[in-house]
Amino acid sequence: MKKIGLALGGGGAKGLAHIPMLEVFDELGLRPYRIAGTSIGAIMGALYASGLSGAQIRKTVDGVIITKGSTFREALRKKDSLRWIKLLDLEFGRTGLFKGDKFIEFLYEAMQVSTFEQLQIPLRVVTTDFYTAEQVVIDAGDLLGAVKASMGLPGVFTPVTRDERVLIDGGGVNPVPMDLLGDCDVVVAIDVMGEMRTGDRVLPNLFRAVLGTFEIMQKSIIAEKLKRTPPAIYIKPEIINVDILEFYKADEIYGQAEPARKQLRTALENVL
């Protein structure tokens, strides 16, 4: 059996599209030799590497997801959204909107794993050193802290201090870490960055402008890495008009990811 390396990229709520891709691996009876993840990809990678199936991860997410709404604010006003609000521990400080601690507690409850050594599949988590702008890859020791650092989008989540470094979202240096799987025979990269399409070229608000700039930078990094270290299989679900915190659009995201799911299944059947 060929060694499969699976790279799961960042993208906030769009990262829910990773779940149908993981379900394809389960359907084909395939087990990655190693996983590398950034941001939401690190979260999904940790859950999957802990031994949870794609279907179990979907059930876990659906258990806390915000109910449907046309906007993030409207979704928060609805009764069922209280399940999700419990995971949003507001910081009200200078370092971020959310601390992320409650989400990490939820993550541990879901997988019952706290260190890399306890995982069933080896995992590499990508973070960024805020002060040196260096990529910091973590694959040993405290798993939950590494995941928290990898998802630390500046201004949204509080940065993490680890080994005398201040770590933030890995998307700043490696949004889809396909180049960290050189010890694998077949590299599968899942890019869930998606895109925003609006008919009118209106001026973005402050939050969207900042996030949009970060996304532009990430897409440039991905394009360059595809030239230098192209994976055997590159899957990019067409996730349209989903913003970073719009997790209430889960059903829409799953639906948009369906063509990519079929593409991945065919690609894996042809390569393996």
PDB file of C-alpha atoms in Angstrom:
ATOM      1  CA  MET A   1       0.000   0.000   0.000  1.00  0.00           C
ATOM      2  CA  LYS A   2       1.337   3.413  -0.945  1.00  0.00           C
ATOM      3  CA  LYS A   3       1.940   5.905   1.842  1.00  0.00           C
ATOM      4  CA  ILE A   4      -0.681   8.641   1.537  1.00  0.00           C
ATOM      5  CA  GLY A   5       0.086  12.106   2.859  1.00  0.00           C
ATOM      6  CA  LEU A   6      -2.957  14.291   3.473  1.00  0.00           C
ATOM      7  CA  ALA A   7      -2.647  18.095   3.620  1.00  0.00           C
ATOM      8  CA  LEU A   8      -5.666  19.913   5.043  1.00  0.00           C
ATOM      9  CA  GLY A   9      -5.741  23.661   4.445  1.00  0.00           C
ATOM     10  CA  GLY A  10      -7.128  26.604   6.375  1.00  0.00           C
ATOM     11  CA  GLY A  11     -10.247  28.616   5.611  1.00  0.00           C
ATOM     12  CA  GLY A  12     -12.382  29.067   8.716  1.00  0.00           C
ATOM     13  CA  ALA A  13     -15.937  27.807   8.260  1.00  0.00           C
ATOM     14  CA  LYS A  14     -15.070  26.714   4.719  1.00  0.00           C
ATOM     15  CA  GLY A  15     -12.940  24.047   6.375  1.00  0.00           C
ATOM     16  CA  LEU A  16     -16.123  22.078   7.057  1.00  0.00           C
ATOM     17  CA  ALA A  17     -15.616  20.942   3.457  1.00  0.00           C
ATOM     18  CA  HIS A  18     -12.781  18.768   4.768  1.00  0.00           C
ATOM     19  CA  ILE A  19     -15.328  16.466   6.366  1.00  0.00           C
ATOM     20  CA  PRO A  20     -16.774  15.024   3.112  1.00  0.00           C
ATOM     21  CA  MET A  21     -13.188  14.469   1.922  1.00  0.00           C
ATOM     22  CA  LEU A  22     -12.343  12.509   5.061  1.00  0.00           C
ATOM     23  CA  GLU A  23     -15.491  10.456   4.512  1.00  0.00           C
ATOM     24  CA  VAL A  24     -14.131   9.457   1.100  1.00  0.00           C
ATOM     25  CA  PHE A  25     -11.038   7.981   2.759  1.00  0.00           C
ATOM     26  CA  ASP A  26     -13.306   5.984   5.073  1.00  0.00           C
ATOM     27  CA  GLU A  27     -15.482   4.778   2.204  1.00  0.00           C
ATOM     28  CA  LEU A  28     -12.423   3.515   0.328  1.00  0.00           C
ATOM     29  CA  GLY A  29     -10.896   1.966   3.425  1.00  0.00           C
ATOM     30  CA  LEU A  30      -7.821   4.179   3.138  1.00  0.00           C
ATOM     31  CA  ARG A  31      -5.753   5.417   6.043  1.00  0.00           C
ATOM     32  CA  PRO A  32      -3.331   8.334   5.590  1.00  0.00           C
ATOM     33  CA  TYR A  33       0.271   7.606   6.509  1.00  0.00           C
ATOM     34  CA  ARG A  34       0.629  11.190   7.756  1.00  0.00           C
ATOM     35  CA  ILE A  35      -1.509  14.322   7.979  1.00  0.00           C
ATOM     36  CA  ALA A  36      -0.389  17.959   7.884  1.00  0.00           C
ATOM     37  CA  GLY A  37      -2.864  20.663   8.791  1.00  0.00           C
ATOM     38  CA  THR A  38      -3.178  24.420   9.044  1.00  0.00           C
ATOM     39  CA  SER A  39      -5.801  26.291  11.082  1.00  0.00           C
ATOM     40  CA  ILE A  40      -9.200  24.567  10.541  1.00  0.00           C
ATOM     41  CA  GLY A  41      -7.197  21.898   8.715  1.00  0.00           C
ATOM     42  CA  ALA A  42      -5.220  21.293  11.900  1.00  0.00           C
ATOM     43  CA  ILE A  43      -8.479  20.935  13.821  1.00  0.00           C
ATOM     44  CA  MET A  44      -9.941  18.439  11.357  1.00  0.00           C
ATOM     45  CA  GLY A  45      -6.593  16.691  11.093  1.00  0.00           C
ATOM     46  CA  ALA A  46      -6.377  16.266  14.859  1.00  0.00           C
ATOM     47  CA  LEU A  47      -9.903  14.870  15.073  1.00  0.00           C
ATOM     48  CA  TYR A  48      -9.282  12.408  12.249  1.00  0.00           C
ATOM     49  CA  ALA A  49      -5.816  11.419  13.472  1.00  0.00           C
ATOM     50  CA  SER A  50      -7.275  10.712  16.917  1.00  0.00           C
ATOM     51  CA  GLY A  51      -9.290   7.859  15.426  1.00  0.00           C
ATOM     52  CA  LEU A  52     -12.627   9.519  14.705  1.00  0.00           C
ATOM     53  CA  SER A  53     -14.167   8.719  11.327  1.00  0.00           C
ATOM     54  CA  GLY A  54     -15.342  11.380   8.919  1.00  0.00           C
ATOM     55  CA  ALA A  55     -18.955  10.551   9.808  1.00  0.00           C
ATOM     56  CA  GLN A  56     -18.215  10.895  13.532  1.00  0.00           C
ATOM     57  CA  ILE A  57     -16.585  14.268  12.953  1.00  0.00           C
ATOM     58  CA  ARG A  58     -19.634  15.422  10.974  1.00  0.00           C
ATOM     59  CA  LYS A  59     -21.922  14.320  13.822  1.00  0.00           C
ATOM     60  CA  THR A  60     -19.731  16.115  16.371  1.00  0.00           C
ATOM     61  CA  VAL A  61     -19.794  19.343  14.366  1.00  0.00           C
ATOM     62  CA  ASP A  62     -23.529  19.137  13.693  1.00  0.00           C
ATOM     63  CA  GLY A  63     -24.100  18.792  17.441  1.00  0.00           C
ATOM     64  CA  VAL A  64     -22.901  22.327  18.112  1.00  0.00           C
ATOM     65  CA  ILE A  65     -23.351  24.107  14.805  1.00  0.00           C
ATOM     66  CA  ILE A  66     -25.227  27.380  14.643  1.00  0.00           C
ATOM     67  CA  THR A  67     -28.688  27.023  13.188  1.00  0.00           C
ATOM     68  CA  LYS A  68     -29.331  28.421   9.740  1.00  0.00           C
ATOM     69  CA  GLY A  69     -29.495  32.186   9.285  1.00  0.00           C
ATOM     70  CA  SER A  70     -28.986  34.630   6.473  1.00  0.00           C
ATOM     71  CA  THR A  71     -26.246  36.468   8.355  1.00  0.00           C
ATOM     72  CA  PHE A  72     -23.898  35.710  11.235  1.00  0.00           C
ATOM     73  CA  ARG A  73     -25.732  38.148  13.531  1.00  0.00           C
ATOM     74  CA  GLU A  74     -29.138  36.690  12.681  1.00  0.00           C
ATOM     75  CA  ALA A  75     -27.850  33.188  13.343  1.00  0.00           C
ATOM     76  CA  LEU A  76     -26.601  34.251  16.767  1.00  0.00           C
ATOM     77  CA  ARG A  77     -30.044  35.568  17.692  1.00  0.00           C
ATOM     78  CA  LYS A  78     -31.707  32.212  17.162  1.00  0.00           C
ATOM     79  CA  LYS A  79     -32.348  29.865  20.065  1.00  0.00           C
ATOM     80  CA  ASP A  80     -30.288  26.904  18.846  1.00  0.00           C
ATOM     81  CA  SER A  81     -27.228  29.105  18.434  1.00  0.00           C
ATOM     82  CA  LEU A  82     -26.693  28.987  22.213  1.00  0.00           C
ATOM     83  CA  ARG A  83     -24.915  25.681  21.676  1.00  0.00           C
ATOM     84  CA  TRP A  84     -22.302  27.442  19.570  1.00  0.00           C
ATOM     85  CA  ILE A  85     -22.034  30.583  21.723  1.00  0.00           C
ATOM     86  CA  LYS A  86     -20.802  28.405  24.588  1.00  0.00           C
ATOM     87  CA  LEU A  87     -17.646  27.780  22.538  1.00  0.00           C
ATOM     88  CA  LEU A  88     -17.022  31.483  21.895  1.00  0.00           C
ATOM     89  CA  ASP A  89     -15.230  32.720  25.018  1.00  0.00           C
ATOM     90  CA  LEU A  90     -15.010  36.438  24.405  1.00  0.00           C
ATOM     91  CA  GLU A  91     -11.666  37.977  25.317  1.00  0.00           C
ATOM     92  CA  PHE A  92     -12.565  41.695  25.351  1.00  0.00           C
ATOM     93  CA  GLY A  93      -8.838  42.365  25.370  1.00  0.00           C
ATOM     94  CA  ARG A  94      -6.218  43.727  23.031  1.00  0.00           C
ATOM     95  CA  THR A  95      -5.016  40.377  21.667  1.00  0.00           C
ATOM     96  CA  GLY A  96      -8.181  38.928  20.071  1.00  0.00           C
ATOM     97  CA  LEU A  97     -11.958  38.599  20.144  1.00  0.00           C
ATOM     98  CA  PHE A  98     -11.910  35.036  21.489  1.00  0.00           C
ATOM     99  CA  LYS A  99      -9.518  33.196  23.789  1.00  0.00           C
ATOM    100  CA  GLY A 100     -10.246  29.833  22.183  1.00  0.00           C
ATOM    101  CA  ASP A 101      -9.955  27.908  25.452  1.00  0.00           C
ATOM    102  CA  LYS A 102     -13.557  26.664  25.464  1.00  0.00           C
ATOM    103  CA  PHE A 103     -13.223  25.441  21.896  1.00  0.00           C
ATOM    104  CA  ILE A 104     -10.060  23.540  22.835  1.00  0.00           C
ATOM    105  CA  GLU A 105     -11.950  21.955  25.742  1.00  0.00           C
ATOM    106  CA  PHE A 106     -14.666  20.905  23.301  1.00  0.00           C
ATOM    107  CA  LEU A 107     -12.011  19.474  20.981  1.00  0.00           C
ATOM    108  CA  TYR A 108     -10.534  17.385  23.783  1.00  0.00           C
ATOM    109  CA  GLU A 109     -13.948  16.081  24.823  1.00  0.00           C
ATOM    110  CA  ALA A 110     -14.560  14.985  21.235  1.00  0.00           C
ATOM    111  CA  MET A 111     -11.313  13.071  20.726  1.00  0.00           C
ATOM    112  CA  GLN A 112      -9.987  12.371  24.256  1.00  0.00           C
ATOM    113  CA  VAL A 113      -6.432  13.012  23.074  1.00  0.00           C
ATOM    114  CA  SER A 114      -4.128  15.748  24.349  1.00  0.00           C
ATOM    115  CA  THR A 115      -0.682  14.890  22.931  1.00  0.00           C
ATOM    116  CA  PHE A 116       0.685  14.083  19.475  1.00  0.00           C
ATOM    117  CA  GLU A 117       2.028  10.797  20.790  1.00  0.00           C
ATOM    118  CA  GLN A 118      -1.515   9.587  21.530  1.00  0.00           C
ATOM    119  CA  LEU A 119      -2.704  10.032  17.955  1.00  0.00           C
ATOM    120  CA  GLN A 120      -3.341   7.023  15.723  1.00  0.00           C
ATOM    121  CA  ILE A 121      -2.006   8.856  12.657  1.00  0.00           C
ATOM    122  CA  PRO A 122       1.097  11.101  12.800  1.00  0.00           C
ATOM    123  CA  LEU A 123       0.161  14.771  12.497  1.00  0.00           C
ATOM    124  CA  ARG A 124       2.104  17.929  11.680  1.00  0.00           C
ATOM    125  CA  VAL A 125       0.514  21.221  12.723  1.00  0.00           C
ATOM    126  CA  VAL A 126       1.574  24.469  11.068  1.00  0.00           C
ATOM    127  CA  THR A 127       1.858  27.724  13.008  1.00  0.00           C
ATOM    128  CA  THR A 128       3.538  31.074  12.398  1.00  0.00           C
ATOM    129  CA  ASP A 129       6.033  32.831  14.657  1.00  0.00           C
ATOM    130  CA  PHE A 130       4.557  36.320  14.896  1.00  0.00           C
ATOM    131  CA  TYR A 131       7.853  38.111  15.443  1.00  0.00           C
ATOM    132  CA  THR A 132      10.164  36.231  13.072  1.00  0.00           C
ATOM    133  CA  ALA A 133       7.539  35.389  10.406  1.00  0.00           C
ATOM    134  CA  GLU A 134       8.936  31.839  10.397  1.00  0.00           C
ATOM    135  CA  GLN A 135       6.978  28.658   9.884  1.00  0.00           C
ATOM    136  CA  VAL A 136       6.849  26.591  13.069  1.00  0.00           C
ATOM    137  CA  VAL A 137       5.787  22.976  12.560  1.00  0.00           C
ATOM    138  CA  ILE A 138       4.727  21.127  15.699  1.00  0.00           C
ATOM    139  CA  ASP A 139       4.492  17.330  15.747  1.00  0.00           C
ATOM    140  CA  ALA A 140       5.262  16.343  19.344  1.00  0.00           C
ATOM    141  CA  GLY A 141       4.108  17.156  22.858  1.00  0.00           C
ATOM    142  CA  ASP A 142       1.044  19.262  23.597  1.00  0.00           C
ATOM    143  CA  LEU A 143      -1.436  18.752  20.756  1.00  0.00           C
ATOM    144  CA  LEU A 144      -4.207  21.051  21.973  1.00  0.00           C
ATOM    145  CA  GLY A 145      -1.900  24.036  22.370  1.00  0.00           C
ATOM    146  CA  ALA A 146      -0.498  23.457  18.887  1.00  0.00           C
ATOM    147  CA  VAL A 147      -3.973  23.379  17.346  1.00  0.00           C
ATOM    148  CA  LYS A 148      -4.974  26.511  19.246  1.00  0.00           C
ATOM    149  CA  ALA A 149      -1.909  28.300  17.889  1.00  0.00           C
ATOM    150  CA  SER A 150      -2.539  27.123  14.337  1.00  0.00           C
ATOM    151  CA  MET A 151      -6.077  28.518  14.357  1.00  0.00           C
ATOM    152  CA  GLY A 152      -4.971  31.819  15.932  1.00  0.00           C
ATOM    153  CA  LEU A 153      -6.170  34.207  13.230  1.00  0.00           C
ATOM    154  CA  PRO A 154      -4.807  37.636  14.229  1.00  0.00           C
ATOM    155  CA  GLY A 155      -7.454  39.847  15.794  1.00  0.00           C
ATOM    156  CA  VAL A 156      -9.919  36.960  16.120  1.00  0.00           C
ATOM    157  CA  PHE A 157      -8.197  34.465  18.453  1.00  0.00           C
ATOM    158  CA  THR A 158      -5.626  35.148  21.141  1.00  0.00           C
ATOM    159  CA  PRO A 159      -2.058  34.157  20.109  1.00  0.00           C
ATOM    160  CA  VAL A 160      -0.327  31.287  21.897  1.00  0.00           C
ATOM    161  CA  THR A 161       3.034  31.438  23.671  1.00  0.00           C
ATOM    162  CA  ARG A 162       5.035  28.229  23.282  1.00  0.00           C
ATOM    163  CA  ASP A 163       8.765  27.649  23.751  1.00  0.00           C
ATOM    164  CA  GLU A 164       9.331  31.396  24.086  1.00  0.00           C
ATOM    165  CA  ARG A 165       7.646  32.057  20.737  1.00  0.00           C
ATOM    166  CA  VAL A 166       4.408  33.925  20.064  1.00  0.00           C
ATOM    167  CA  LEU A 167       2.507  31.732  17.626  1.00  0.00           C
ATOM    168  CA  ILE A 168      -0.420  32.640  15.372  1.00  0.00           C
ATOM    169  CA  ASP A 169      -2.399  31.155  12.473  1.00  0.00           C
ATOM    170  CA  GLY A 170      -0.290  28.895  10.252  1.00  0.00           C
ATOM    171  CA  GLY A 171      -2.061  30.303   7.216  1.00  0.00           C
ATOM    172  CA  GLY A 172       0.331  33.218   7.304  1.00  0.00           C
ATOM    173  CA  VAL A 173       3.149  30.997   6.040  1.00  0.00           C
ATOM    174  CA  ASN A 174       1.647  27.749   4.753  1.00  0.00           C
ATOM    175  CA  PRO A 175      -2.126  27.695   4.117  1.00  0.00           C
ATOM    176  CA  VAL A 176      -2.118  24.170   2.580  1.00  0.00           C
ATOM    177  CA  PRO A 177       0.959  22.324   3.933  1.00  0.00           C
ATOM    178  CA  MET A 178       1.439  19.942   1.019  1.00  0.00           C
ATOM    179  CA  ASP A 179       5.215  20.435   1.152  1.00  0.00           C
ATOM    180  CA  LEU A 180       5.466  18.869   4.627  1.00  0.00           C
ATOM    181  CA  LEU A 181       4.659  15.383   3.365  1.00  0.00           C
ATOM    182  CA  GLY A 182       7.844  14.545   1.488  1.00  0.00           C
ATOM    183  CA  ASP A 183       8.088  11.180   3.232  1.00  0.00           C
ATOM    184  CA  CYS A 184       4.857  10.010   1.556  1.00  0.00           C
ATOM    185  CA  ASP A 185       4.386   8.290  -1.825  1.00  0.00           C
ATOM    186  CA  VAL A 186       1.178  10.118  -2.730  1.00  0.00           C
ATOM    187  CA  VAL A 187       0.331  13.591  -1.461  1.00  0.00           C
ATOM    188  CA  VAL A 188      -3.304  14.674  -1.396  1.00  0.00           C
ATOM    189  CA  ALA A 189      -3.898  18.392  -0.812  1.00  0.00           C
ATOM    190  CA  ILE A 190      -7.306  19.825   0.069  1.00  0.00           C
ATOM    191  CA  ASP A 191      -7.583  23.594  -0.489  1.00  0.00           C
ATOM    192  CA  VAL A 192     -10.744  25.047   1.064  1.00  0.00           C
ATOM    193  CA  MET A 193      -9.966  28.750   0.647  1.00  0.00           C
ATOM    194  CA  GLY A 194     -12.992  29.301  -1.588  1.00  0.00           C
ATOM    195  CA  GLU A 195     -13.889  32.756  -2.856  1.00  0.00           C
ATOM    196  CA  MET A 196     -16.323  35.602  -2.436  1.00  0.00           C
ATOM    197  CA  ARG A 197     -18.409  36.530  -5.457  1.00  0.00           C
ATOM    198  CA  THR A 198     -20.624  39.584  -5.403  1.00  0.00           C
ATOM    199  CA  GLY A 199     -22.309  41.230  -8.338  1.00  0.00           C
ATOM    200  CA  ASP A 200     -21.553  44.725  -7.092  1.00  0.00           C
ATOM    201  CA  ARG A 201     -18.015  45.891  -6.395  1.00  0.00           C
ATOM    202  CA  VAL A 202     -18.964  47.502  -3.098  1.00  0.00           C
ATOM    203  CA  LEU A 203     -16.418  48.623  -0.546  1.00  0.00           C
ATOM    204  CA  PRO A 204     -15.846  45.898   2.080  1.00  0.00           C
ATOM    205  CA  ASN A 205     -16.348  46.670   5.755  1.00  0.00           C
ATOM    206  CA  LEU A 206     -13.319  46.716   8.048  1.00  0.00           C
ATOM    207  CA  PHE A 207     -13.602  43.057   9.123  1.00  0.00           C
ATOM    208  CA  ARG A 208     -14.024  41.754   5.563  1.00  0.00           C
ATOM    209  CA  ALA A 209     -11.245  43.999   4.268  1.00  0.00           C
ATOM    210  CA  VAL A 210      -8.767  42.626   6.814  1.00  0.00           C
ATOM    211  CA  LEU A 211      -9.814  39.017   6.261  1.00  0.00           C
ATOM    212  CA  GLY A 212      -9.870  39.491   2.502  1.00  0.00           C
ATOM    213  CA  THR A 213      -6.329  40.814   2.520  1.00  0.00           C
ATOM    214  CA  PHE A 214      -5.183  37.820   4.566  1.00  0.00           C
ATOM    215  CA  GLU A 215      -6.920  35.484   2.118  1.00  0.00           C
ATOM    216  CA  ILE A 216      -5.278  37.154  -0.891  1.00  0.00           C
ATOM    217  CA  MET A 217      -1.893  36.599   0.726  1.00  0.00           C
ATOM    218  CA  GLN A 218      -2.692  32.943   1.446  1.00  0.00           C
ATOM    219  CA  LYS A 219      -3.816  32.295  -2.125  1.00  0.00           C
ATOM    220  CA  SER A 220      -0.542  33.728  -3.401  1.00  0.00           C
ATOM    221  CA  ILE A 221       1.404  31.385  -1.125  1.00  0.00           C
ATOM    222  CA  ILE A 222      -0.626  28.386  -2.287  1.00  0.00           C
ATOM    223  CA  ALA A 223      -0.063  29.265  -5.956  1.00  0.00           C
ATOM    224  CA  GLU A 224       3.691  29.424  -5.417  1.00  0.00           C
ATOM    225  CA  LYS A 225       3.808  26.126  -3.523  1.00  0.00           C
ATOM    226  CA  LEU A 226       1.804  24.423  -6.259  1.00  0.00           C
ATOM    227  CA  LYS A 227       4.553  25.402  -8.692  1.00  0.00           C
ATOM    228  CA  ARG A 228       7.365  24.169  -6.467  1.00  0.00           C
ATOM    229  CA  THR A 229       5.903  21.048  -4.839  1.00  0.00           C
ATOM    230  CA  PRO A 230       2.745  20.027  -6.704  1.00  0.00           C
ATOM    231  CA  PRO A 231       0.835  17.220  -4.966  1.00  0.00           C
ATOM    232  CA  ALA A 232      -0.266  14.076  -6.790  1.00  0.00           C
ATOM    233  CA  ILE A 233      -3.877  15.040  -6.059  1.00  0.00           C
ATOM    234  CA  TYR A 234      -5.023  18.625  -5.573  1.00  0.00           C
ATOM    235  CA  ILE A 235      -8.657  19.152  -4.637  1.00  0.00           C
ATOM    236  CA  LYS A 236     -10.214  22.601  -4.360  1.00  0.00           C
ATOM    237  CA  PRO A 237     -13.908  22.522  -3.436  1.00  0.00           C
ATOM    238  CA  GLU A 238     -15.776  25.450  -4.983  1.00  0.00           C
ATOM    239  CA  ILE A 239     -16.910  27.097  -1.757  1.00  0.00           C
ATOM    240  CA  ILE A 240     -18.598  30.360  -2.706  1.00  0.00           C
ATOM    241  CA  ASN A 241     -19.624  33.299  -0.494  1.00  0.00           C
ATOM    242  CA  VAL A 242     -18.850  31.716   2.867  1.00  0.00           C
ATOM    243  CA  ASP A 243     -16.991  33.866   5.373  1.00  0.00           C
ATOM    244  CA  ILE A 244     -14.636  32.699   8.092  1.00  0.00           C
ATOM    245  CA  LEU A 245     -17.163  32.536  10.955  1.00  0.00           C
ATOM    246  CA  GLU A 246     -20.231  31.435   8.980  1.00  0.00           C
ATOM    247  CA  PHE A 247     -20.335  27.923  10.379  1.00  0.00           C
ATOM    248  CA  TYR A 248     -24.123  28.054  10.294  1.00  0.00           C
ATOM    249  CA  LYS A 249     -23.792  27.501   6.532  1.00  0.00           C
ATOM    250  CA  ALA A 250     -22.654  23.916   7.145  1.00  0.00           C
ATOM    251  CA  ASP A 251     -25.309  22.313   4.925  1.00  0.00           C
ATOM    252  CA  GLU A 252     -24.514  24.765   2.140  1.00  0.00           C
ATOM    253  CA  ILE A 253     -20.802  24.040   2.471  1.00  0.00           C
ATOM    254  CA  TYR A 254     -21.354  20.276   2.360  1.00  0.00           C
ATOM    255  CA  GLY A 255     -23.471  20.707  -0.766  1.00  0.00           C
ATOM    256  CA  GLN A 256     -20.904  22.880  -2.502  1.00  0.00           C
ATOM    257  CA  ALA A 257     -18.194  20.349  -1.645  1.00  0.00           C
ATOM    258  CA  GLU A 258     -20.025  17.406  -3.218  1.00  0.00           C
ATOM    259  CA  PRO A 259     -18.439  17.705  -6.703  1.00  0.00           C
ATOM    260  CA  ALA A 260     -14.987  17.846  -5.097  1.00  0.00           C
ATOM    261  CA  ARG A 261     -15.844  14.818  -3.007  1.00  0.00           C
ATOM    262  CA  LYS A 262     -16.578  12.841  -6.180  1.00  0.00           C
ATOM    263  CA  GLN A 263     -13.415  14.203  -7.787  1.00  0.00           C
ATOM    264  CA  LEU A 264     -11.316  13.037  -4.842  1.00  0.00           C
ATOM    265  CA  ARG A 265     -12.812   9.555  -4.870  1.00  0.00           C
ATOM    266  CA  THR A 266     -12.082   9.133  -8.575  1.00  0.00           C
ATOM    267  CA  ALA A 267      -8.558  10.504  -8.190  1.00  0.00           C
ATOM    268  CA  LEU A 268      -7.740   8.158  -5.307  1.00  0.00           C
ATOM    269  CA  GLU A 269      -9.115   5.151  -7.171  1.00  0.00           C
ATOM    270  CA  ASN A 270      -6.942   6.023 -10.191  1.00  0.00           C
ATOM    271  CA  VAL A 271      -3.725   6.671  -8.275  1.00  0.00           C
ATOM    272  CA  LEU A 272      -3.774   3.819  -5.764  1.00  0.00           C
TER     273      LEU A 272
END
